[in-house]
Short mmCIF file of C-alpha atoms in Angstrom, two decimals:
data_model
loop_
_atom_site.label_atom_id
_atom_site.label_comp_id
_atom_site.label_asym_id
_atom_site.label_seq_id
_atom_site.Cartn_x
_atom_site.Cartn_y
_atom_site.Cartn_z
CA UNK A 1 0.86 7.09 -34.15
CA UNK A 2 -1.73 10.31 -35.36
CA UNK A 3 0.19 13.46 -35.92
CA UNK A 4 0.05 16.42 -34.09
CA UNK A 5 1.67 19.34 -32.02
CA UNK A 6 1.18 21.41 -28.98
CA UNK A 7 -0.37 24.97 -29.08
CA UNK A 8 -0.80 28.28 -26.91
CA UNK A 9 -4.43 29.76 -26.71
CA UNK A 10 -4.91 32.72 -23.92
CA UNK A 11 -1.82 31.60 -21.85
CA UNK A 12 -2.77 27.84 -22.06
CA UNK A 13 -1.10 25.01 -24.04
CA UNK A 14 -3.91 22.43 -25.87
CA UNK A 15 -3.24 19.46 -28.25
CA UNK A 16 -3.59 19.71 -31.51
CA UNK A 17 -3.82 16.75 -33.40
CA UNK A 18 -4.43 15.70 -37.06
CA UNK A 19 -7.22 13.09 -37.52
CA UNK A 20 -10.04 11.49 -39.88
CA UNK A 21 -13.45 11.92 -39.27
CA UNK A 22 -16.18 8.71 -40.32
CA UNK A 23 -15.61 9.45 -43.94
CA UNK A 24 -11.37 10.12 -44.04
CA UNK A 25 -11.42 13.23 -43.93
CA UNK A 26 -8.78 15.09 -42.56
CA UNK A 27 -9.34 17.00 -39.06
CA UNK A 28 -8.23 19.32 -37.31
CA UNK A 29 -8.95 18.38 -33.39
CA UNK A 30 -8.38 20.61 -30.69
CA UNK A 31 -7.65 19.33 -26.47
CA UNK A 32 -7.52 21.48 -23.79
CA UNK A 33 -4.32 20.21 -21.64
CA UNK A 34 -5.78 22.62 -18.69
CA UNK A 35 -1.78 24.03 -17.97
CA UNK A 36 -0.58 27.29 -17.65
CA UNK A 37 1.91 28.38 -21.07
CA UNK A 38 4.41 29.13 -17.83
CA UNK A 39 6.13 26.53 -16.40
CA UNK A 40 3.95 23.43 -17.87
CA UNK A 41 6.11 22.98 -21.53
CA UNK A 42 7.41 19.41 -20.37
CA UNK A 43 4.10 18.20 -19.07
CA UNK A 44 2.00 18.71 -21.76
CA UNK A 45 4.72 17.50 -24.14
CA UNK A 46 4.14 14.07 -21.76
CA UNK A 47 0.43 14.73 -22.34
CA UNK A 48 0.60 15.01 -26.22
CA UNK A 49 2.39 11.59 -26.62
CA UNK A 50 -0.32 10.06 -24.59
CA UNK A 51 -2.74 11.43 -26.84
CA UNK A 52 -1.10 10.68 -30.20
CA UNK A 53 -0.52 7.24 -28.66
CA UNK A 54 -4.40 6.89 -27.27
CA UNK A 55 -5.79 7.76 -30.78
CA UNK A 56 -3.54 6.40 -32.52
CA UNK A 57 -5.02 2.70 -31.43
CA UNK A 58 -8.39 4.43 -31.52
CA UNK A 59 -8.15 5.45 -35.19
CA UNK A 60 -6.85 1.92 -36.12
CA UNK A 61 -9.65 0.27 -34.08
CA UNK A 62 -12.19 2.80 -36.53
CA UNK A 63 -12.96 4.04 -33.42
CA UNK A 64 -16.19 2.44 -31.66
CA UNK A 65 -14.69 -0.89 -32.29
CA UNK A 66 -12.34 -0.37 -29.41
CA UNK A 67 -12.81 -3.02 -26.35
CA UNK A 68 -12.99 -1.59 -23.36
CA UNK A 69 -10.56 -3.92 -22.22
CA UNK A 70 -8.03 -3.34 -25.16
CA UNK A 71 -7.87 0.38 -23.56
CA UNK A 72 -7.23 -0.82 -20.98
CA UNK A 73 -4.23 -3.02 -21.42
CA UNK A 74 -3.30 -1.30 -24.42
CA UNK A 75 -3.57 1.93 -24.61
CA UNK A 76 -3.76 3.55 -20.79
CA UNK A 77 -1.82 1.08 -18.87
CA UNK A 78 1.56 1.76 -21.38
CA UNK A 79 1.30 5.56 -19.92
CA UNK A 80 0.01 4.89 -16.17
CA UNK A 81 3.31 2.93 -15.94
CA UNK A 82 5.23 6.78 -17.15
CA UNK A 83 3.20 8.17 -14.64
CA UNK A 84 3.44 6.18 -11.51
CA UNK A 85 5.39 3.87 -9.14
CA UNK A 86 6.50 1.02 -10.16
CA UNK A 87 4.90 -0.25 -6.89
CA UNK A 88 1.85 1.18 -8.51
CA UNK A 89 1.85 0.73 -12.27
CA UNK A 90 2.64 -3.18 -10.57
CA UNK A 91 -0.68 -2.66 -8.94
CA UNK A 92 -2.66 -1.83 -12.11
CA UNK A 93 -1.17 -4.39 -14.33
CA UNK A 94 -2.03 -7.10 -11.93
CA UNK A 95 -5.93 -6.16 -11.39
CA UNK A 96 -6.20 -5.43 -14.70
CA UNK A 97 -4.84 -8.32 -16.66
CA UNK A 98 -6.57 -10.67 -14.22
CA UNK A 99 -9.66 -9.52 -13.19
CA UNK A 100 -10.84 -6.57 -14.97
CA UNK A 101 -9.91 -6.62 -18.46
CA UNK A 102 -11.37 -10.51 -18.64
CA UNK A 103 -14.45 -9.62 -17.04
CA UNK A 104 -14.98 -6.87 -19.80
CA UNK A 105 -14.41 -9.10 -22.49
CA UNK A 106 -16.11 -11.62 -21.75
CA UNK A 107 -18.69 -9.35 -22.52
CA UNK A 108 -18.02 -7.44 -24.97
CA UNK A 109 -18.43 -3.90 -24.09
CA UNK A 110 -16.80 -1.22 -26.39
CA UNK A 111 -15.73 2.14 -24.69
CA UNK A 112 -17.88 4.22 -26.09
CA UNK A 113 -20.87 1.74 -25.34
CA UNK A 114 -19.38 1.73 -21.41
CA UNK A 115 -22.86 2.14 -19.21
CA UNK A 116 -22.28 2.69 -15.41
CA UNK A 117 -24.46 -0.15 -15.37
CA UNK A 118 -21.80 -1.78 -17.15
CA UNK A 119 -19.64 -1.33 -14.26
CA UNK A 120 -21.89 -1.26 -11.01
CA UNK A 121 -22.65 -5.29 -11.62
CA UNK A 122 -19.01 -5.56 -11.89
CA UNK A 123 -18.04 -4.14 -8.84
CA UNK A 124 -21.24 -6.84 -7.50
CA UNK A 125 -20.05 -9.35 -8.39
CA UNK A 126 -17.09 -8.80 -7.53
CA UNK A 127 -17.79 -8.18 -4.00
CA UNK A 128 -19.96 -12.38 -4.04
CA UNK A 129 -15.57 -13.21 -4.19
CA UNK A 130 -13.46 -10.15 -2.57
CA UNK A 131 -13.25 -7.35 0.51
CA UNK A 132 -14.35 -4.45 -0.54
CA UNK A 133 -11.07 -2.54 0.43
CA UNK A 134 -9.94 -5.01 -3.03
CA UNK A 135 -13.22 -3.85 -4.77
CA UNK A 136 -12.26 0.03 -3.99
CA UNK A 137 -9.14 -0.37 -5.66
CA UNK A 138 -10.86 -1.77 -9.32
CA UNK A 139 -12.89 0.95 -8.94
CA UNK A 140 -10.03 3.44 -8.69
CA UNK A 141 -8.24 1.83 -11.69
CA UNK A 142 -11.92 2.15 -13.51
CA UNK A 143 -12.39 5.85 -12.94
CA UNK A 144 -8.74 6.59 -13.20
CA UNK A 145 -7.99 5.06 -16.73
CA UNK A 146 -11.76 6.40 -17.75
CA UNK A 147 -10.11 9.79 -16.58
CA UNK A 148 -7.88 9.62 -19.45
CA UNK A 149 -10.07 8.27 -21.68
CA UNK A 150 -12.59 11.92 -21.39
CA UNK A 151 -9.46 13.95 -20.97
CA UNK A 152 -8.47 12.08 -24.50
CA UNK A 153 -12.05 13.19 -25.86
CA UNK A 154 -12.00 9.35 -26.35
CA UNK A 155 -15.46 9.36 -24.91
CA UNK A 156 -18.13 12.11 -23.43
CA UNK A 157 -18.13 11.81 -19.79
CA UNK A 158 -16.72 9.62 -16.79
CA UNK A 159 -18.75 6.87 -15.97
CA UNK A 160 -17.70 5.64 -13.03
CA UNK A 161 -18.20 8.52 -11.49
CA UNK A 162 -22.08 7.79 -11.77
CA UNK A 163 -22.12 4.92 -9.97
CA UNK A 164 -22.19 3.50 -6.02
CA UNK A 165 -18.53 3.19 -5.11
CA UNK A 166 -17.73 0.03 -2.62
CA UNK A 167 -17.78 0.99 0.34
CA UNK A 168 -14.73 -0.41 3.21
CA UNK A 169 -15.69 -2.94 5.79
CA UNK A 170 -14.97 -1.58 9.33
CA UNK A 171 -11.36 -3.14 9.95
CA UNK A 172 -11.03 -4.90 12.74
CA UNK A 173 -7.31 -5.60 14.01
CA UNK A 174 -6.27 -9.18 15.13
CA UNK A 175 -3.70 -8.84 17.63
CA UNK A 176 -1.92 -11.18 20.02
CA UNK A 177 -1.77 -10.10 24.15
CA UNK A 178 1.46 -9.47 26.28
CA UNK A 179 1.09 -13.37 27.16
CA UNK A 180 0.84 -14.75 23.60
CA UNK A 181 3.10 -12.71 22.91
CA UNK A 182 5.62 -13.66 25.16
CA UNK A 183 4.65 -17.16 23.69
CA UNK A 184 5.69 -16.47 20.44
CA UNK A 185 8.67 -14.87 21.11
CA UNK A 186 9.91 -18.03 23.73
CA UNK A 187 9.39 -20.65 20.97
CA UNK A 188 10.90 -18.71 17.71
CA UNK A 189 13.71 -18.34 19.34
CA UNK A 190 15.90 -20.02 17.85
CA UNK A 191 14.28 -19.24 14.09
CA UNK A 192 16.20 -17.31 11.56
CA UNK A 193 13.75 -14.67 11.50
CA UNK A 194 13.29 -14.49 15.53
CA UNK A 195 14.60 -10.78 16.48
CA UNK A 196 13.14 -9.76 13.02
CA UNK A 197 9.78 -11.04 14.87
CA UNK A 198 10.30 -9.36 18.34
CA UNK A 199 11.97 -6.14 16.71
CA UNK A 200 8.87 -5.62 14.19
CA UNK A 201 6.57 -6.35 17.34
CA UNK A 202 8.72 -4.09 19.99
CA UNK A 203 8.24 -1.08 17.82
CA UNK A 204 5.21 -1.91 15.98
CA UNK A 205 6.25 -1.59 12.88
CA UNK A 206 5.73 -1.97 8.72
CA UNK A 207 6.97 -4.98 7.63
CA UNK A 208 8.85 -3.04 4.19
CA UNK A 209 9.90 -0.32 7.54
CA UNK A 210 11.62 -3.64 9.19
CA UNK A 211 13.58 -5.43 6.14
CA UNK A 212 14.24 -1.31 5.12
CA UNK A 213 16.44 -0.97 8.01
CA UNK A 214 19.71 -0.04 7.10
CA UNK A 215 23.38 -0.40 9.32
CA UNK A 216 22.82 3.54 9.28
CA UNK A 217 19.94 4.54 10.52
CA UNK A 218 21.27 2.89 13.38
CA UNK A 219 22.89 5.20 16.20
CA UNK A 220 24.25 2.61 18.38
CA UNK A 221 25.83 5.94 20.31
CA UNK A 222 23.32 8.25 20.77
CA UNK A 223 20.56 4.62 21.13
CA UNK A 224 18.38 6.15 17.95
CA UNK A 225 17.01 4.20 14.98
CA UNK A 226 15.85 5.83 12.28
CA UNK A 227 12.97 4.84 9.98
CA UNK A 228 13.96 6.27 6.81
CA UNK A 229 14.11 3.25 3.97
CA UNK A 230 11.62 0.49 3.32
CA UNK A 231 11.88 -2.34 1.12
CA UNK A 232 8.64 -4.59 -0.66
CA UNK A 233 8.24 -6.82 -3.24
CA UNK A 234 6.07 -7.04 -6.31
CA UNK A 235 5.46 -8.69 -9.73
CA UNK A 236 5.81 -7.15 -12.43
CA UNK A 237 5.45 -8.99 -15.73
CA UNK A 238 5.03 -12.25 -14.21
CA UNK A 239 8.65 -11.42 -12.35
CA UNK A 240 8.68 -10.81 -8.39
CA UNK A 241 10.94 -7.40 -8.29
CA UNK A 242 12.61 -6.22 -4.94
CA UNK A 243 11.66 -2.36 -4.44
CA UNK A 244 13.91 -0.96 -2.40
CA UNK A 245 13.01 3.09 -1.36
CA UNK A 246 14.72 5.68 0.74
CA UNK A 247 11.13 6.74 2.24
CA UNK A 248 8.22 5.86 3.55
CA UNK A 249 5.01 5.22 3.30
CA UNK A 250 4.14 9.07 4.43
CA UNK A 251 6.13 12.29 5.44
CA UNK A 252 4.76 10.30 9.62
CA UNK A 253 6.46 7.16 9.13
CA UNK A 254 9.32 9.07 9.08
CA UNK A 255 10.34 8.97 11.86
CA UNK A 256 12.70 8.37 15.30
CA UNK A 257 12.90 5.59 17.89
CA UNK A 258 15.09 5.34 20.94
CA UNK A 259 17.06 1.88 21.09
CA UNK A 260 16.71 -0.12 24.20
CA UNK A 261 19.82 -2.11 25.86
CA UNK A 262 18.08 -5.51 24.85
CA UNK A 263 18.71 -5.51 21.09
CA UNK A 264 21.27 -2.95 21.08
CA UNK A 265 23.33 -5.24 22.79
CA UNK A 266 21.80 -8.25 20.06
CA UNK A 267 21.94 -6.11 17.22
CA UNK A 268 25.70 -4.86 17.87
CA UNK A 269 26.14 -9.17 17.95
CA UNK A 270 24.10 -9.24 14.64
CA UNK A 271 26.85 -7.61 13.40
CA UNK A 272 29.63 -8.91 14.07
CA UNK A 273 27.93 -12.08 12.50
CA UNK A 274 27.59 -10.82 9.31
CA UNK A 275 31.38 -9.51 8.83
CA UNK A 276 31.96 -12.89 10.25
CA UNK A 277 30.28 -15.14 7.72
CA UNK A 278 31.30 -12.07 4.81
CA UNK A 279 34.45 -12.99 5.87
CA UNK A 280 33.61 -16.60 5.99
CA UNK A 281 31.82 -17.07 2.79
CA UNK A 282 34.11 -14.60 0.28
CA UNK A 283 33.03 -14.28 -3.17
CA UNK A 284 29.56 -16.21 -1.86
CA UNK A 285 28.24 -13.92 0.48
CA UNK A 286 25.44 -11.20 -0.92
CA UNK A 287 27.67 -7.70 -1.20
CA UNK A 288 25.52 -5.66 -2.50
CA UNK A 289 22.82 -5.96 0.78
CA UNK A 290 25.78 -5.45 3.92
CA UNK A 291 23.69 -2.11 4.31
CA UNK A 292 20.43 -4.30 6.16
CA UNK A 293 20.34 -5.07 9.04
CA UNK A 294 18.12 -8.50 8.53
CA UNK A 295 19.46 -10.81 6.00
CA UNK A 296 19.85 -14.11 5.69
CA UNK A 297 23.05 -16.33 6.45
CA UNK A 298 24.48 -14.79 3.39
CA UNK A 299 24.10 -12.16 2.82
CA UNK A 300 20.98 -12.37 1.02
CA UNK A 301 17.94 -10.09 1.49
CA UNK A 302 14.67 -11.57 3.81
CA UNK A 303 11.77 -10.50 0.79
CA UNK A 304 8.65 -9.89 2.00
CA UNK A 305 6.79 -13.92 1.20
CA UNK A 306 9.05 -15.42 2.65
CA UNK A 307 8.72 -13.37 6.20
CA UNK A 308 5.71 -14.15 5.52
CA UNK A 309 5.51 -18.13 5.35
CA UNK A 310 8.24 -18.68 8.15
CA UNK A 311 5.67 -16.40 10.20
CA UNK A 312 3.15 -18.65 9.60
CA UNK A 313 4.57 -21.81 9.98
CA UNK A 314 6.21 -21.26 12.78
CA UNK A 315 2.66 -20.45 14.47
CA UNK A 316 1.48 -23.56 12.74
CA UNK A 317 4.34 -25.38 14.61
CA UNK A 318 4.57 -24.36 17.92
CA UNK A 319 0.39 -24.34 17.17
CA UNK A 320 -0.39 -20.39 18.24
CA UNK A 321 -3.54 -18.77 16.63
CA UNK A 322 -3.30 -17.58 13.29
CA UNK A 323 -2.08 -14.14 12.76
CA UNK A 324 -0.98 -11.94 9.77
CA UNK A 325 2.89 -11.28 10.47
CA UNK A 326 1.25 -7.28 9.90
CA UNK A 327 -0.50 -8.29 12.65
CA UNK A 328 2.46 -7.81 15.57
CA UNK A 329 2.02 -4.10 14.53
CA UNK A 330 -1.56 -4.23 15.81
CA UNK A 331 -0.08 -6.42 18.80
CA UNK A 332 2.38 -3.21 19.23
CA UNK A 333 -0.63 -1.31 19.82
CA UNK A 334 -2.98 -2.87 21.72
CA UNK A 335 -0.18 -3.34 24.27
CA UNK A 336 0.69 0.66 24.20
CA UNK A 337 -3.39 1.40 24.61
CA UNK A 338 -3.77 -1.41 27.38
CA UNK A 339 -0.55 0.69 29.20
CA UNK A 340 -2.14 3.72 29.35
CA UNK A 341 -0.53 5.72 26.01
CA UNK A 342 -2.39 8.14 24.56
CA UNK A 343 -4.02 7.19 21.02
CA UNK A 344 -1.72 10.68 19.82
CA UNK A 345 1.65 9.43 20.95
CA UNK A 346 0.62 5.48 19.13
CA UNK A 347 -0.03 7.41 16.02
CA UNK A 348 3.77 9.38 16.43
CA UNK A 349 4.91 5.88 17.76
CA UNK A 350 3.28 4.23 14.24
CA UNK A 351 3.89 6.78 12.51
CA UNK A 352 0.42 6.72 11.30
CA UNK A 353 -0.44 9.74 9.01
CA UNK A 354 -2.89 11.43 10.75
CA UNK A 355 -4.60 10.70 14.26
CA UNK A 356 -7.76 9.49 12.61
CA UNK A 357 -6.50 6.81 11.19
CA UNK A 358 -5.41 5.22 14.20
CA UNK A 359 -8.38 5.90 15.70
CA UNK A 360 -10.71 4.12 13.55
CA UNK A 361 -8.39 1.61 13.60
CA UNK A 362 -8.36 0.91 16.93
CA UNK A 363 -11.09 1.86 17.94
CA UNK A 364 -12.32 -0.88 19.77
CA UNK A 365 -9.80 -1.49 21.48
CA UNK A 366 -10.02 2.66 22.86
CA UNK A 367 -13.41 1.41 24.28
CA UNK A 368 -12.14 -1.49 26.11
CA UNK A 369 -9.58 0.77 27.95
CA UNK A 370 -12.79 3.31 28.46
CA UNK A 371 -14.13 0.22 30.45
CA UNK A 372 -10.82 -0.33 32.55
CA UNK A 373 -10.91 3.67 33.03
CA UNK A 374 -14.39 3.58 34.38
CA UNK A 375 -13.74 0.34 36.53
CA UNK A 376 -10.73 2.29 38.66
CA UNK A 377 -12.82 5.75 38.94
CA UNK A 378 -15.26 3.31 40.67
CA UNK A 379 -13.23 2.20 42.83
CA UNK A 380 -11.66 5.74 43.25
CA UNK A 381 -15.87 7.42 44.47
CA UNK A 382 -16.27 3.55 46.19
CA UNK A 383 -19.27 3.98 43.47
CA UNK A 384 -19.13 -0.15 43.95
CA UNK A 385 -19.39 -0.12 47.76
CA UNK A 386 -22.76 2.23 47.19
CA UNK A 387 -23.90 0.04 44.88
CA UNK A 388 -23.43 -3.12 47.49
CA UNK A 389 -25.34 -1.24 50.63
CA UNK A 390 -27.96 -0.22 48.39
CA UNK A 391 -28.64 -4.50 47.59
CA UNK A 392 -28.26 -5.32 51.01
CA UNK A 393 -31.13 -2.46 51.71
CA UNK A 394 -29.03 -0.11 53.93
#
């Protein structure tokens, strides 16, 4: 790793790296951190380590010979691992190793020679096989990685700034009608995820919120449920990992919902059943997950991919329309809107970060509800009767 140290100049931190020029002559390189001296020493030290690591690899590859694909995998990924959450890093790793790096490696494109057109061509090709949302994720990774390369003075500008960002298609959520939901509930009543299905659909929960529900979040006495913990699954270094967080997707996702009597009774029965199974199975029972509501008969935490597979299997077995498990959340929103609940209340019920998110997702449903409202106004004001008289020439 190249040598380097921090230097304060006019109240700001700078990175000083001891490098060699193209002739092997020692040179000192100054890099601005953009950080004020006060309160930023730790972050400046982290940036120094990142810069030393980046330039070490850069010089080992003789500068201009560093492939963009190698930069992504060997320089930027190790650095980003320390700065983002595990689930985010796993996403970066998956996109880079399976899609982005192989594409650019095949074309033998150097980091210093990467042009906007190379990136634009990549987006164009990817959008032939993936949705715009996925292409946007690719763009985010490429842009962020190149931003770091600019900061480290490895390239003069970010070529991703000069391309057209992939466009996101308008999302039309899938959902069940009330009749379809009732049929689903009836036909899945003997399945192991029956309660999970009904609970998720009723409260419009994200899968991570439902699987992350703890007994401590349920107040049987006051009749409330707190949504304050999530459980997700991801693949990191080829292995599945379960990520448990004492936080939700965003601040608005922290919410308290009413515990209705039907679920109250069923949940109390479930808790007693779990206690019975723990006593019966003894050391075979997975006590490490006993704080969670949705576990299997042996106390094992239900995993996201298992729930998705089981849900799909239940729909297929009962010849029900195919939807995703997440679409139970959209079905909840659809029913609320159909019952006259306004969009602001639906936003709060679902835990969306802002009103526009809810409005954008369910705009097509809102237009249907407006037609119902228009029909109701016509009836109330006898507009329909007036038209009928005109039609008859009266």
